[in-house]
């Protein structure tokens, strides 16, 4: 049994070269490690920006996660290890362990229950749940019968549910009565009720809501509601997995972009499954039978409501047959050592979290991890935002005991899986760099004309070849898909004549995928991500559109105009700064009224979007700095928010210089 899947840089380089030179040969070999009902006839059909992978093949993601393991005689092994948040003084936390056979049983029953409710292949089911095993069962049950899921993070508000249900035209919602978060109950069902009430009587009215009983909080059951436990009690246990075309939709996941409304990122079945399976295997070095004395237990701390949870708690993990741990609650409940308590209790071997969490742990103090035995850990991972070298070093030293490789994984909701990352046991790391592209990833730093930048020169991060996990579209918005990801570089005729690009690309503005990040490569070819180039900010590793927050603010009666920018934040990486112009009728009379209005606006944004979108700083201002053509000068606002009052910014197009002076004087908070 190898210790590391990819054990040397020579091996990485030759495999990477092969994956770029012969992607079809490379990916067909990997795909054969999984189960297909019918084989594909063509590995890749690339007509930019449309890729079809494993054309003509049929498969099922639930089958590969669950049934395939049972068929191979691993039915008794642990698939999902779950720990609840509350800790009982006598018995400790609630722990549930689901084997592959259990998962097969549970997903089959719930899939049959969904069928009884009228859910069919091709439908989109909305899921708004806490981190309970039924969430994994619900998504796999959808995949089993060929329904796509659209999971909404449980921290989002009822307005966010309305927007997504309307966009996806989803008729069924699966939720919980509540979910535990830092000792309190998040009223999930009440949020769903509020959304359904708003949609009642419209063409997007919700027909069925399935409710998992978790917190036993008081809820009202309406005629459209069904208890999960009642449905599954009556459901038959036999439900074969539906053969799905490789390009059938597996899920939609809404993520923020430059406009006020999140977009539904569309992922399909075959390529996504192969890509997440293979990246998870190599990046986390998943080996089910590695060491009989210490079986691997993998833990990703993300919520399944984000892409990290989709790809690296469920779809990429289960086919690798290493137990995946799901934890329900907060990292600091009941104390700041909860995560280390979990690592020790379950002997976690691979641990995957976000830089924002690492910065919080650093702040809470070394004594918490030091109070626990973390010697089981073998590989540490990070995702979601750039990690500052100081946090990297702390993670390496205090959590990894200086023996665990750190994989800093760069990817996006759109990429489906990890794209640029070290391979543990193989790639020499540099704190703060996500290092080198993974297999099949042709990443490059380009200027605005699509030419590669020299070493150590910043530019646009682009991917020049299709990869199996890539998004297939923005649900219902073809033009936005092209404009957002495929429009930066013009294909020049010379390249076409030189045979570098095939003719179908002539009709497409760009054959390269543009990630929306800026980055540089150093002299060793290592990638250093510098940040977003659009109006998207990354708050605690979660993506938010500044326009979304602005739309929420101006929806309040007191606000005339708002501009939102990111600002440096010790824990969150990027915090939210809002500059707000108030209606004259709402001008606060004194400091107390000013503070109260700021609190009201923060709560209002929380209601419109969710708690993660609440501004960290609000400044009231008579006017916003604008160019002569009326565009808000965000660059200036970013400098003001960052406390760079002595702005060296170019202000030659600023309409009114007194605005800037007033802004830098005005009080923060
Ligand atoms: O800016 C990059 C940042 O997160 C963005 C993608 O956000 P989202 O779609 O929500 O997915 C997050 C989890 C995959 C990217 O455009 N980002 C993600 N990972 C890293 C990162 N920035 C720097 N280093 C990373 N490892």
Short mmCIF file of N, CA and C and ligand atoms in Angstrom, two decimals, residues 255-256 306-308 352 355 382-387 407-415 417 420 432 434 515-518 528-532 536 538 541-544, ligand 1:
data_model
loop_
_atom_site.label_atom_id
_atom_site.label_comp_id
_atom_site.label_asym_id
_atom_site.label_seq_id
_atom_site.Cartn_x
_atom_site.Cartn_y
_atom_site.Cartn_z
N UNK A 255 -24.66 31.18 -6.31
CA UNK A 255 -23.50 31.88 -5.76
C UNK A 255 -23.54 33.32 -6.23
N UNK A 256 -22.82 34.17 -5.52
CA UNK A 256 -22.89 35.60 -5.79
C UNK A 256 -22.03 35.99 -6.98
N UNK A 306 -22.50 25.05 1.00
CA UNK A 306 -21.52 25.66 0.10
C UNK A 306 -20.92 24.58 -0.80
N UNK A 307 -20.25 24.99 -1.86
CA UNK A 307 -19.74 23.99 -2.80
C UNK A 307 -18.72 23.06 -2.15
N UNK A 308 -17.97 23.58 -1.19
CA UNK A 308 -16.96 22.74 -0.53
C UNK A 308 -17.63 21.51 0.10
N UNK A 352 -9.93 19.58 6.84
CA UNK A 352 -10.05 20.59 5.77
C UNK A 352 -10.90 21.74 6.29
N UNK A 355 -9.31 29.52 6.02
CA UNK A 355 -8.38 30.41 6.70
C UNK A 355 -9.04 31.26 7.79
N UNK A 382 -6.78 23.83 3.40
CA UNK A 382 -7.51 25.10 3.53
C UNK A 382 -8.16 25.42 2.20
N UNK A 383 -9.20 26.24 2.27
CA UNK A 383 -9.95 26.61 1.07
C UNK A 383 -10.78 27.86 1.32
N UNK A 384 -11.04 28.59 0.25
CA UNK A 384 -12.04 29.65 0.30
C UNK A 384 -11.51 31.05 0.17
N UNK A 385 -10.25 31.26 0.52
CA UNK A 385 -9.67 32.61 0.46
C UNK A 385 -8.17 32.45 0.61
N UNK A 386 -7.44 33.49 0.27
CA UNK A 386 -5.99 33.38 0.46
C UNK A 386 -5.67 33.22 1.95
N UNK A 387 -4.71 32.37 2.24
CA UNK A 387 -4.30 32.22 3.64
C UNK A 387 -3.03 33.06 3.86
N UNK A 407 -2.42 21.44 2.36
CA UNK A 407 -2.85 21.65 0.98
C UNK A 407 -3.75 22.89 0.94
N UNK A 408 -3.23 23.96 0.32
CA UNK A 408 -3.97 25.21 0.14
C UNK A 408 -4.63 25.09 -1.23
N UNK A 409 -5.94 24.83 -1.24
CA UNK A 409 -6.63 24.45 -2.47
C UNK A 409 -7.39 25.63 -3.06
N UNK A 410 -7.01 26.05 -4.26
CA UNK A 410 -7.77 27.11 -4.94
C UNK A 410 -8.79 26.49 -5.88
N UNK A 411 -10.02 26.92 -5.72
CA UNK A 411 -11.07 26.54 -6.66
C UNK A 411 -12.29 27.40 -6.41
N UNK A 412 -13.40 27.09 -7.08
CA UNK A 412 -14.59 27.94 -7.03
C UNK A 412 -15.86 27.08 -7.18
N UNK A 413 -16.98 27.68 -6.83
CA UNK A 413 -18.26 27.00 -7.08
C UNK A 413 -18.33 26.56 -8.54
N UNK A 414 -17.86 27.41 -9.42
CA UNK A 414 -17.95 27.14 -10.86
C UNK A 414 -17.04 25.99 -11.31
N UNK A 415 -15.91 25.82 -10.63
CA UNK A 415 -14.97 24.79 -11.11
C UNK A 415 -15.37 23.40 -10.63
N UNK A 417 -14.57 21.41 -8.56
CA UNK A 417 -13.57 20.76 -7.71
C UNK A 417 -12.29 21.57 -7.67
N UNK A 420 -6.07 24.24 -8.26
CA UNK A 420 -4.66 24.50 -8.02
C UNK A 420 -4.40 24.15 -6.56
N UNK A 432 1.16 30.58 1.79
CA UNK A 432 0.46 31.65 1.09
C UNK A 432 0.27 31.36 -0.39
N UNK A 434 -0.98 28.61 -3.40
CA UNK A 434 -1.71 27.36 -3.62
C UNK A 434 -0.92 26.46 -4.58
N UNK A 515 -11.56 33.13 -14.41
CA UNK A 515 -12.02 32.79 -13.06
C UNK A 515 -12.58 33.98 -12.27
N UNK A 516 -12.19 35.20 -12.66
CA UNK A 516 -12.62 36.36 -11.87
C UNK A 516 -11.65 36.69 -10.76
N UNK A 517 -10.52 35.97 -10.71
CA UNK A 517 -9.48 36.26 -9.72
C UNK A 517 -8.25 36.84 -10.43
N UNK A 518 -7.51 37.67 -9.70
CA UNK A 518 -6.20 38.05 -10.21
C UNK A 518 -5.16 37.23 -9.45
N UNK A 528 0.04 32.51 -6.84
CA UNK A 528 -0.27 33.30 -5.65
C UNK A 528 -1.54 34.08 -5.98
N UNK A 529 -2.65 33.72 -5.36
CA UNK A 529 -3.93 34.37 -5.66
C UNK A 529 -3.95 35.74 -4.97
N UNK A 530 -4.32 36.76 -5.76
CA UNK A 530 -4.31 38.11 -5.20
C UNK A 530 -5.70 38.61 -4.82
N UNK A 531 -6.74 38.09 -5.41
CA UNK A 531 -8.09 38.53 -5.02
C UNK A 531 -8.99 38.66 -6.23
N UNK A 532 -10.23 39.05 -5.97
CA UNK A 532 -11.24 39.12 -7.03
C UNK A 532 -11.03 40.37 -7.89
N UNK A 536 -17.13 41.24 -6.28
CA UNK A 536 -17.44 40.15 -5.37
C UNK A 536 -16.45 40.25 -4.22
N UNK A 538 -15.02 38.42 -0.49
CA UNK A 538 -14.90 37.09 0.07
C UNK A 538 -14.87 37.23 1.60
N UNK A 541 -14.38 33.55 3.71
CA UNK A 541 -14.36 32.48 2.72
C UNK A 541 -15.68 32.29 2.01
N UNK A 542 -16.65 33.17 2.25
CA UNK A 542 -17.94 33.05 1.58
C UNK A 542 -18.13 34.21 0.62
N UNK A 543 -18.59 33.89 -0.54
CA UNK A 543 -18.70 34.88 -1.59
C UNK A 543 -19.95 35.72 -1.46
N UNK A 544 -19.80 37.03 -1.57
CA UNK A 544 -20.95 37.93 -1.53
C UNK A 544 -20.76 38.99 -2.60
O1 LIG B 1 -11.34 34.33 -4.92
C1 LIG B 1 -11.19 32.94 -4.88
C2 LIG B 1 -11.43 32.44 -3.47
O2 LIG B 1 -12.79 32.08 -3.42
C3 LIG B 1 -13.42 32.29 -4.68
C4 LIG B 1 -14.44 31.21 -4.95
O3 LIG B 1 -15.45 31.29 -3.99
P1 LIG B 1 -16.58 30.19 -3.93
O4 LIG B 1 -17.14 29.97 -5.29
O5 LIG B 1 -17.51 30.57 -2.86
O6 LIG B 1 -15.83 28.85 -3.55
C5 LIG B 1 -15.13 28.78 -2.35
C6 LIG B 1 -14.73 27.36 -2.07
C7 LIG B 1 -14.14 26.63 -3.21
C8 LIG B 1 -12.29 32.26 -5.67
O7 LIG B 1 -12.63 32.93 -6.87
N1 LIG B 1 -10.60 31.27 -3.14
C9 LIG B 1 -11.01 30.00 -3.02
N2 LIG B 1 -9.99 29.21 -2.62
C10 LIG B 1 -8.90 30.00 -2.49
C11 LIG B 1 -9.29 31.32 -2.83
N3 LIG B 1 -8.41 32.34 -2.81
C12 LIG B 1 -7.14 32.06 -2.46
N4 LIG B 1 -6.71 30.84 -2.12
C13 LIG B 1 -7.54 29.78 -2.11
N5 LIG B 1 -7.10 28.58 -1.74
#
